[in-house]
Short mmCIF file of C-alpha atoms in Angstrom, two decimals:
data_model
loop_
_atom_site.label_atom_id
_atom_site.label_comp_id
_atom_site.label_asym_id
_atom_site.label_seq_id
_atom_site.Cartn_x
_atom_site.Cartn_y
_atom_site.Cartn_z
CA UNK A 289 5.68 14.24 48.63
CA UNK A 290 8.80 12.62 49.50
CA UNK A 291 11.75 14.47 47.30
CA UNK A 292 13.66 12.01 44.72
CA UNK A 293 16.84 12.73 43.08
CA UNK A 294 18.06 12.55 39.62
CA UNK A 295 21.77 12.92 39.57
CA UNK A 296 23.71 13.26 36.47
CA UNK A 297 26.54 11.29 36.92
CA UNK A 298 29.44 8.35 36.06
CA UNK A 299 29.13 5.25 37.82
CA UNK A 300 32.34 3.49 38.98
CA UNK A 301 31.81 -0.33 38.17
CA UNK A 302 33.36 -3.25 36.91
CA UNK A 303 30.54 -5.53 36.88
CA UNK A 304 28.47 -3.51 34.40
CA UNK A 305 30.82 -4.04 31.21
CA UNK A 306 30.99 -7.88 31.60
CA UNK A 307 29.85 -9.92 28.27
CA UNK A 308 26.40 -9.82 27.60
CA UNK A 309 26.22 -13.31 26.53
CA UNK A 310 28.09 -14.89 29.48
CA UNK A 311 25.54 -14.53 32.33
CA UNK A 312 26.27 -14.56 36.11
CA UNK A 313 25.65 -17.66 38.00
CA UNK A 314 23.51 -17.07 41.07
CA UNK A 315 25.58 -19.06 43.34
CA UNK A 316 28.89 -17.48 42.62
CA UNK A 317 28.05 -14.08 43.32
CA UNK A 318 27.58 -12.22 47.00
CA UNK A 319 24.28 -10.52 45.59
CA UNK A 320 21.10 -12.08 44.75
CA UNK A 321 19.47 -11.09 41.09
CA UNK A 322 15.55 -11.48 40.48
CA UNK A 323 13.81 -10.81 37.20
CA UNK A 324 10.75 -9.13 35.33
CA UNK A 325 10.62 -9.16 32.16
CA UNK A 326 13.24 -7.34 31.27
CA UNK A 327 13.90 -5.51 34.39
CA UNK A 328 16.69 -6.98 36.87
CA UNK A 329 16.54 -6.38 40.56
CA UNK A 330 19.65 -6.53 41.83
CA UNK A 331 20.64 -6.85 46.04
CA UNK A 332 17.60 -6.30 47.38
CA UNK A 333 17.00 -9.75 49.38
CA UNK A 334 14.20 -12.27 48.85
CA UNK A 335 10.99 -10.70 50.50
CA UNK A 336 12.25 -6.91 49.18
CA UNK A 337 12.80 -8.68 45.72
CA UNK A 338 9.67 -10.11 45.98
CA UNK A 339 7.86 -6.29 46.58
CA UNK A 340 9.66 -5.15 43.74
CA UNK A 341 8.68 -7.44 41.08
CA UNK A 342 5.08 -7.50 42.27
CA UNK A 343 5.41 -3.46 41.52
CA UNK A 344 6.73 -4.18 38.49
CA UNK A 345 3.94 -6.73 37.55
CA UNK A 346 1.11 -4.24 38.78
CA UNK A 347 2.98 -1.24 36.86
CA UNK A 348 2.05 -2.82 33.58
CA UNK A 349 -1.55 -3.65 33.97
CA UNK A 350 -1.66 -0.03 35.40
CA UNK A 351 0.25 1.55 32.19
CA UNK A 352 -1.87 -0.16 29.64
CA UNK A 353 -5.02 1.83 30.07
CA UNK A 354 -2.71 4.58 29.08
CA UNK A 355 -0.84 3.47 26.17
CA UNK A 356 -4.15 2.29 24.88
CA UNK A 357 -5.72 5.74 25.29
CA UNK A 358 -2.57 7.42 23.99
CA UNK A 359 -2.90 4.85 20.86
CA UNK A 360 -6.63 5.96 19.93
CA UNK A 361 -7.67 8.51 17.75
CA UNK A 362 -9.04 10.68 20.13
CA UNK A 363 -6.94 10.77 23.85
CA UNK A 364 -9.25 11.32 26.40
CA UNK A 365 -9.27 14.93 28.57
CA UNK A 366 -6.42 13.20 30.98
CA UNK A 367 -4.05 13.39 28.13
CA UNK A 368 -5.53 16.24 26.67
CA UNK A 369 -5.20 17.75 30.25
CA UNK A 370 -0.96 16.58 30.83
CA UNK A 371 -0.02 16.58 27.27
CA UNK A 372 -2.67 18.96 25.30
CA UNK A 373 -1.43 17.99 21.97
CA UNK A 374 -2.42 15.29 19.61
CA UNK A 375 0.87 15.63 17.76
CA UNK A 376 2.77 13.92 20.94
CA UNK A 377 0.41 11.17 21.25
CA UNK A 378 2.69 8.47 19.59
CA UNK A 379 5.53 9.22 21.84
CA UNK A 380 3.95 9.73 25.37
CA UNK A 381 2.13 6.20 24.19
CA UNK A 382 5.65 4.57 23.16
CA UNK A 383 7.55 5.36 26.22
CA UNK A 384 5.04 3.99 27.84
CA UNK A 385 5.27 1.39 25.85
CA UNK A 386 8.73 0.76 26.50
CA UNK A 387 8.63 1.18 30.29
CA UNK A 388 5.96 -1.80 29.98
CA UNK A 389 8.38 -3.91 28.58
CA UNK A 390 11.07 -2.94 30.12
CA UNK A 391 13.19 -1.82 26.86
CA UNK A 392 17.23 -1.88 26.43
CA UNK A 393 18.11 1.57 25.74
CA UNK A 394 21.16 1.64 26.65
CA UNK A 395 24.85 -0.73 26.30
CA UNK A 396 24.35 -4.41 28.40
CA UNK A 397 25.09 -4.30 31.86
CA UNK A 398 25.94 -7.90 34.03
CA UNK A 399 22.55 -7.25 34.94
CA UNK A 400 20.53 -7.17 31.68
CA UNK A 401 21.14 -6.42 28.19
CA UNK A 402 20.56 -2.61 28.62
CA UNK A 403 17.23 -2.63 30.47
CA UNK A 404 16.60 -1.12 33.63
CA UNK A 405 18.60 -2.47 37.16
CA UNK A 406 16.67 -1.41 40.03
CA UNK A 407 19.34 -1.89 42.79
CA UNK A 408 18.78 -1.71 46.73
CA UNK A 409 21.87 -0.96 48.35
CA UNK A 410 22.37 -1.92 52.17
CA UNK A 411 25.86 -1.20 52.82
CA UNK A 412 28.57 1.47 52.11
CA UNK A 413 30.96 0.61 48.95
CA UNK A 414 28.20 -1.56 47.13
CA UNK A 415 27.47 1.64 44.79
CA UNK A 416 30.10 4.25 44.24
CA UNK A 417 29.40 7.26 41.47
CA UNK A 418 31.62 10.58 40.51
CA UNK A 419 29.36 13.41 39.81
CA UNK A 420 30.50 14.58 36.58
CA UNK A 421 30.11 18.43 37.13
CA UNK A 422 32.43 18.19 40.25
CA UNK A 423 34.34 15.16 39.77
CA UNK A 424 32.59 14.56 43.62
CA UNK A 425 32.65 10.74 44.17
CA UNK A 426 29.63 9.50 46.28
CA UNK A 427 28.11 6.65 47.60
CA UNK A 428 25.11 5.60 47.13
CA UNK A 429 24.32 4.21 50.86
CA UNK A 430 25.73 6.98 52.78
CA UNK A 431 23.94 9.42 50.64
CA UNK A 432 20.78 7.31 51.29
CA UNK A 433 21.74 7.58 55.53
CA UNK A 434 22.43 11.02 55.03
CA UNK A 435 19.01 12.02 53.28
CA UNK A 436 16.59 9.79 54.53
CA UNK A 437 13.45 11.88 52.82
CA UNK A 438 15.02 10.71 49.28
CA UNK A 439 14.39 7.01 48.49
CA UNK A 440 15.33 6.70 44.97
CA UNK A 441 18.11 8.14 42.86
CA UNK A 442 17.61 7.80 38.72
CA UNK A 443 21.70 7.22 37.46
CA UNK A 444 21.09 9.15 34.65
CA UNK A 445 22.77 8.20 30.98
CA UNK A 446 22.99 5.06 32.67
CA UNK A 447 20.75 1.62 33.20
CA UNK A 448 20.89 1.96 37.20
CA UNK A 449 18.21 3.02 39.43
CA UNK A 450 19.15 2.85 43.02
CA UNK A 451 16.60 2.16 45.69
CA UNK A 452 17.47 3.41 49.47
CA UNK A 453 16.39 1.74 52.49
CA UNK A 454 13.89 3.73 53.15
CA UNK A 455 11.58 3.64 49.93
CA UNK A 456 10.57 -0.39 51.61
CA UNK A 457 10.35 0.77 55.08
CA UNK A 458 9.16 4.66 54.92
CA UNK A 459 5.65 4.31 56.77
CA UNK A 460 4.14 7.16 54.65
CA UNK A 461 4.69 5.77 51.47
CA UNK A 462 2.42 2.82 50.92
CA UNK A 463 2.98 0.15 48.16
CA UNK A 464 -0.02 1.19 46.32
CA UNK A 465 -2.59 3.90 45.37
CA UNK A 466 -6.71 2.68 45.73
CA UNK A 467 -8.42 2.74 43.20
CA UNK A 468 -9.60 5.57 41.81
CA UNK A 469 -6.92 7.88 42.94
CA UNK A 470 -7.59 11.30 41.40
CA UNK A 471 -6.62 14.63 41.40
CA UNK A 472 -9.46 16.84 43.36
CA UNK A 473 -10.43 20.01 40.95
CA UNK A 474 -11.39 22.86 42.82
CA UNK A 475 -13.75 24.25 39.97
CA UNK A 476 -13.63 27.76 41.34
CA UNK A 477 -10.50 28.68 40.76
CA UNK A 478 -9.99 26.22 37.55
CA UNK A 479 -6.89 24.35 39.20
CA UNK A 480 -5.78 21.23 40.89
CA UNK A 481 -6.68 21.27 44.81
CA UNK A 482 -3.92 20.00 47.24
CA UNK A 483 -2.92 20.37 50.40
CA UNK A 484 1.01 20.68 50.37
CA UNK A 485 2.15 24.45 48.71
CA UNK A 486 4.48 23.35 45.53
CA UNK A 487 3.48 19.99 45.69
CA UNK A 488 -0.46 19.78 45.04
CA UNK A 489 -1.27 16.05 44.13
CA UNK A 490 1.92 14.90 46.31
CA UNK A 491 -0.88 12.97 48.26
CA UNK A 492 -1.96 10.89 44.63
CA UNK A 493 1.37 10.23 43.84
CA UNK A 494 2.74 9.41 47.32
CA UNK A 495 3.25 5.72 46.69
CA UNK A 496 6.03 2.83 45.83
CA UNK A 497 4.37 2.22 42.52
CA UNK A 498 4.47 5.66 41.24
CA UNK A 499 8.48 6.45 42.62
CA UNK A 500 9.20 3.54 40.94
CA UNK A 501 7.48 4.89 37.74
CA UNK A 502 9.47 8.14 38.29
CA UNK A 503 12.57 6.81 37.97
CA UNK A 504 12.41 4.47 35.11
CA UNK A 505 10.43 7.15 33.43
CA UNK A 506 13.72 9.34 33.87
CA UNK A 507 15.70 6.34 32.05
CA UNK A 508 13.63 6.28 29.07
CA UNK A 509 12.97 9.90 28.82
CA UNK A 510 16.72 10.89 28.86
CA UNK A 511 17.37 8.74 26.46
CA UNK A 512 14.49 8.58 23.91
CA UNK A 513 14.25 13.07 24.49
CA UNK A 514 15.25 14.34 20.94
CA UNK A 515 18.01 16.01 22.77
CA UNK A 516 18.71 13.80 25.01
CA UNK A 517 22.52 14.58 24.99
CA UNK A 518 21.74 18.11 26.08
CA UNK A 519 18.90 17.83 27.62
CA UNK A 520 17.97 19.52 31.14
CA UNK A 521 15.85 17.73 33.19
CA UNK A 522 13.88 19.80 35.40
CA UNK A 523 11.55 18.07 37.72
CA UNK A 524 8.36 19.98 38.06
CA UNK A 525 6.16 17.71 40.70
CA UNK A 526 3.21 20.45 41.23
CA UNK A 527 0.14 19.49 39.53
CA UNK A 528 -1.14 22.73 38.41
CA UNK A 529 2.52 23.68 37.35
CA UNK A 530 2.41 20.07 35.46
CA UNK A 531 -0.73 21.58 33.87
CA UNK A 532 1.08 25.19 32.44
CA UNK A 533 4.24 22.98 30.89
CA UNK A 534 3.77 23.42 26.79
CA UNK A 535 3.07 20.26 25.33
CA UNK A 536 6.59 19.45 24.23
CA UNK A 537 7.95 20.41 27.42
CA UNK A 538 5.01 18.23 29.17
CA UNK A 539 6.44 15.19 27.42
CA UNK A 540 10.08 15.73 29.00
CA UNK A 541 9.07 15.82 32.71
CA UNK A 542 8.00 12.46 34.57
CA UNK A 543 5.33 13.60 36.50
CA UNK A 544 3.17 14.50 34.13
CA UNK A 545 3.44 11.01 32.63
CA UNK A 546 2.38 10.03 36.73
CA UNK A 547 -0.49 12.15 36.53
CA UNK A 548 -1.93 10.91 33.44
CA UNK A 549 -1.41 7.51 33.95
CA UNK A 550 -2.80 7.84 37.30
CA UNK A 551 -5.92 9.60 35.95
CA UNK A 552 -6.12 7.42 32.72
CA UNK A 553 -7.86 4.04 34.67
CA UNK A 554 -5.32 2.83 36.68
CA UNK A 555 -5.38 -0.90 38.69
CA UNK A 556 -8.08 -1.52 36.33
CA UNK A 557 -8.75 -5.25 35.77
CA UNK A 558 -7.67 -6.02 32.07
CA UNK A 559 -9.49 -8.79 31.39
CA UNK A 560 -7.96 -11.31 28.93
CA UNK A 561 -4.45 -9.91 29.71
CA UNK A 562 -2.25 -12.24 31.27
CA UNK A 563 1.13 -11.70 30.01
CA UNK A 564 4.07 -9.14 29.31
CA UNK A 565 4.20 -8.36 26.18
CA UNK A 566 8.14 -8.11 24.29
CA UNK A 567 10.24 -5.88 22.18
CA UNK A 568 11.44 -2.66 22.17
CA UNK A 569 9.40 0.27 20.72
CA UNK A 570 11.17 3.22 19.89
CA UNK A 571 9.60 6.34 19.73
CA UNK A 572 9.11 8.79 16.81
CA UNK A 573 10.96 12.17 17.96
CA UNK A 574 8.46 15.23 18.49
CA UNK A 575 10.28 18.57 17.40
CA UNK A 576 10.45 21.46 20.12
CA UNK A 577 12.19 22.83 22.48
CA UNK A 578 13.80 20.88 25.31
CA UNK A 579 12.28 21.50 28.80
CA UNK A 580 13.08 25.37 30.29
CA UNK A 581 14.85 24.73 33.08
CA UNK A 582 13.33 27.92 35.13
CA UNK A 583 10.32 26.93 35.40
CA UNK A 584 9.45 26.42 39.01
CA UNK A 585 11.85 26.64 41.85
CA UNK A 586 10.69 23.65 42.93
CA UNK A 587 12.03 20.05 41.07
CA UNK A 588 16.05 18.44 41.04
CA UNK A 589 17.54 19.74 37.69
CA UNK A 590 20.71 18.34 36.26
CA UNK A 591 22.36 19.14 32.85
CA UNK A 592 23.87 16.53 31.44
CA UNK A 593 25.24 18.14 28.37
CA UNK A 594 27.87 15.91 25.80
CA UNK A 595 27.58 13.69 28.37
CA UNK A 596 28.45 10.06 27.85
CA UNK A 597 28.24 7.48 30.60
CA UNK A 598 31.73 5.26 31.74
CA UNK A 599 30.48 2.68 33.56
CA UNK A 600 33.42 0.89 35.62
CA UNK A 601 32.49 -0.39 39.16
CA UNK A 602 29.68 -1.88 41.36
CA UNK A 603 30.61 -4.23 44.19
CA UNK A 604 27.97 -5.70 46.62
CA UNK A 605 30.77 -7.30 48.82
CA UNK A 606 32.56 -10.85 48.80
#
């Protein structure tokens, strides 16, 4: 499974806190700006562009079977399997929701009026961040160069999601999963079979469409978590540890929305669906803890405690 990172930090932009009703004209700016639905993808070039909006496209047919199981009065064993209880149902089915759509959670960026921005950088000095905890400045190309195995970074407590280089060009991570891409149980042993220790179904989730999926879950998670100002965020990728996460904790880590989605009827053809559908749903707040933090030694974890976001900077060049 190729490692992503979700870094709590403050980005350094100007372009972010521009007037939401004045939007940027194509021609005047050094970066080119596609759109779906709500999302914005921001400097990635025309045929890159092009791969991320069809992602984004096939990411909605593939969350509906979901939402719509979610929605029903009796989840089927995939949620009862990632999520266990019914009590959660509403809120693993709105973030989903709200990933579909592509809701603004948080203040407008240049970009889009608080959605996601899915970002490719291909230079040094088009992204700069400070990691809060350190007061570390970064940037966002040279840390891509200098850890080519991560391909995404999730800018979290803000709307950016950077994608690397290497998440279009990394030759074993494929655009999209087959269909019927399931987990394997080894009914022995009651548990998840896989072939990588720590990372059992890495090989199911090993795609463009799902990284994508884990990062934007990350945005709406952080932000929708009942404590999402002190939330940790611990990234538990193993399926079978996935499987031992209580049910409140289950609904605070992004893989096991991947996993269920994944098992619920993805790439299905939804016949009679043609369009995006609008709005923002917000989800009801489930009471519980917030996710333990120790409970693999495997995942990214980042505590992003009283923090609040100052976004001031992001230049793609003149």
């Amino acid at each position: 499974m190729i490692p992503i990172l979700f870094i709590q930090l403050s980005v350094l932009c100007s372009l972010c806190v521009a007037n939401p009703q004045k939007r940027p004209s194509k021609s005047k700016e050094p970066f080119d700006v596609s759109k779906s639905g709500e999302y914005a993808v921001v400097g990635c070039g025309s045929a890159n562009a092009a791969n991320v909006v069809d992602l984004l496209e096939t990411l909605w047919s593939a969350l509906l079977p979901a939402i719509q199981d979610a929605e029903s009065a009796t989840p089927s064993r995939a949620y009862q399997t990632f999520f266990k209880n019914v009590e959660y149902a509403s809120y693993v089915s709105n973030v989903l929701a709200n990933v579909s759509t592509g809701a603004s959670l948080y203040p407008p960026t240049k970009f889009t009026n608080g959605a996601p921005v899915l970002t490719c950088v291909t230079a040094a000095g088009q992204f700069k961040y400070k990691i809060t905890t350190t007061g570390q400045e970064e940037d966002a190309y040279t840390e891509c160069l200098r850890k080519p195995t991560e391909v995404a970074k999730s800018m979290s407590g803000t709307s950016f999601i950077i994608l690397c280089p290497n998440f279009f060009t990394s030759p074993s991570m494929p655009a999209k999963p087959p269909p019927n891409n399931c987990l394997t149980v080894n009914t022995y042993i009651n548990r998840f079979q896989g072939f990588q220790k720590d990372r059992t179904g890495a090989e199911m989730v090993q795609y463009q469409l799902w990284v994508l999926l884990e990062e934007i879950l990350h945005y709406y998670i952080f932000r929708t978590s009942s404590q999402w100002e002190t939330l940790t965020i611990a990234d538990i990728y193993d399926a079978n540890q996935c499987l031992r996460l209580s049910a409140k904790d289950s609904t605070e880590n992004p893989h096991n929305y991947l996993y269920y989605v994944a098992m619920a009827g993805v790439l299905t053809t939804m016949a009679g669906v043609s369009t995006r559908p609008s709005g923002t749903v917000f989800p009801p707040v489930p009471s519980g803890n917030a996710l333990a933090a120790l409970l693999s030694s495997t995942g990214n974890r980042t505590d992003p405690a009283g923090y609040t976001p100052e976004i001031t900077d992001v230049d793609f060049g003149d």
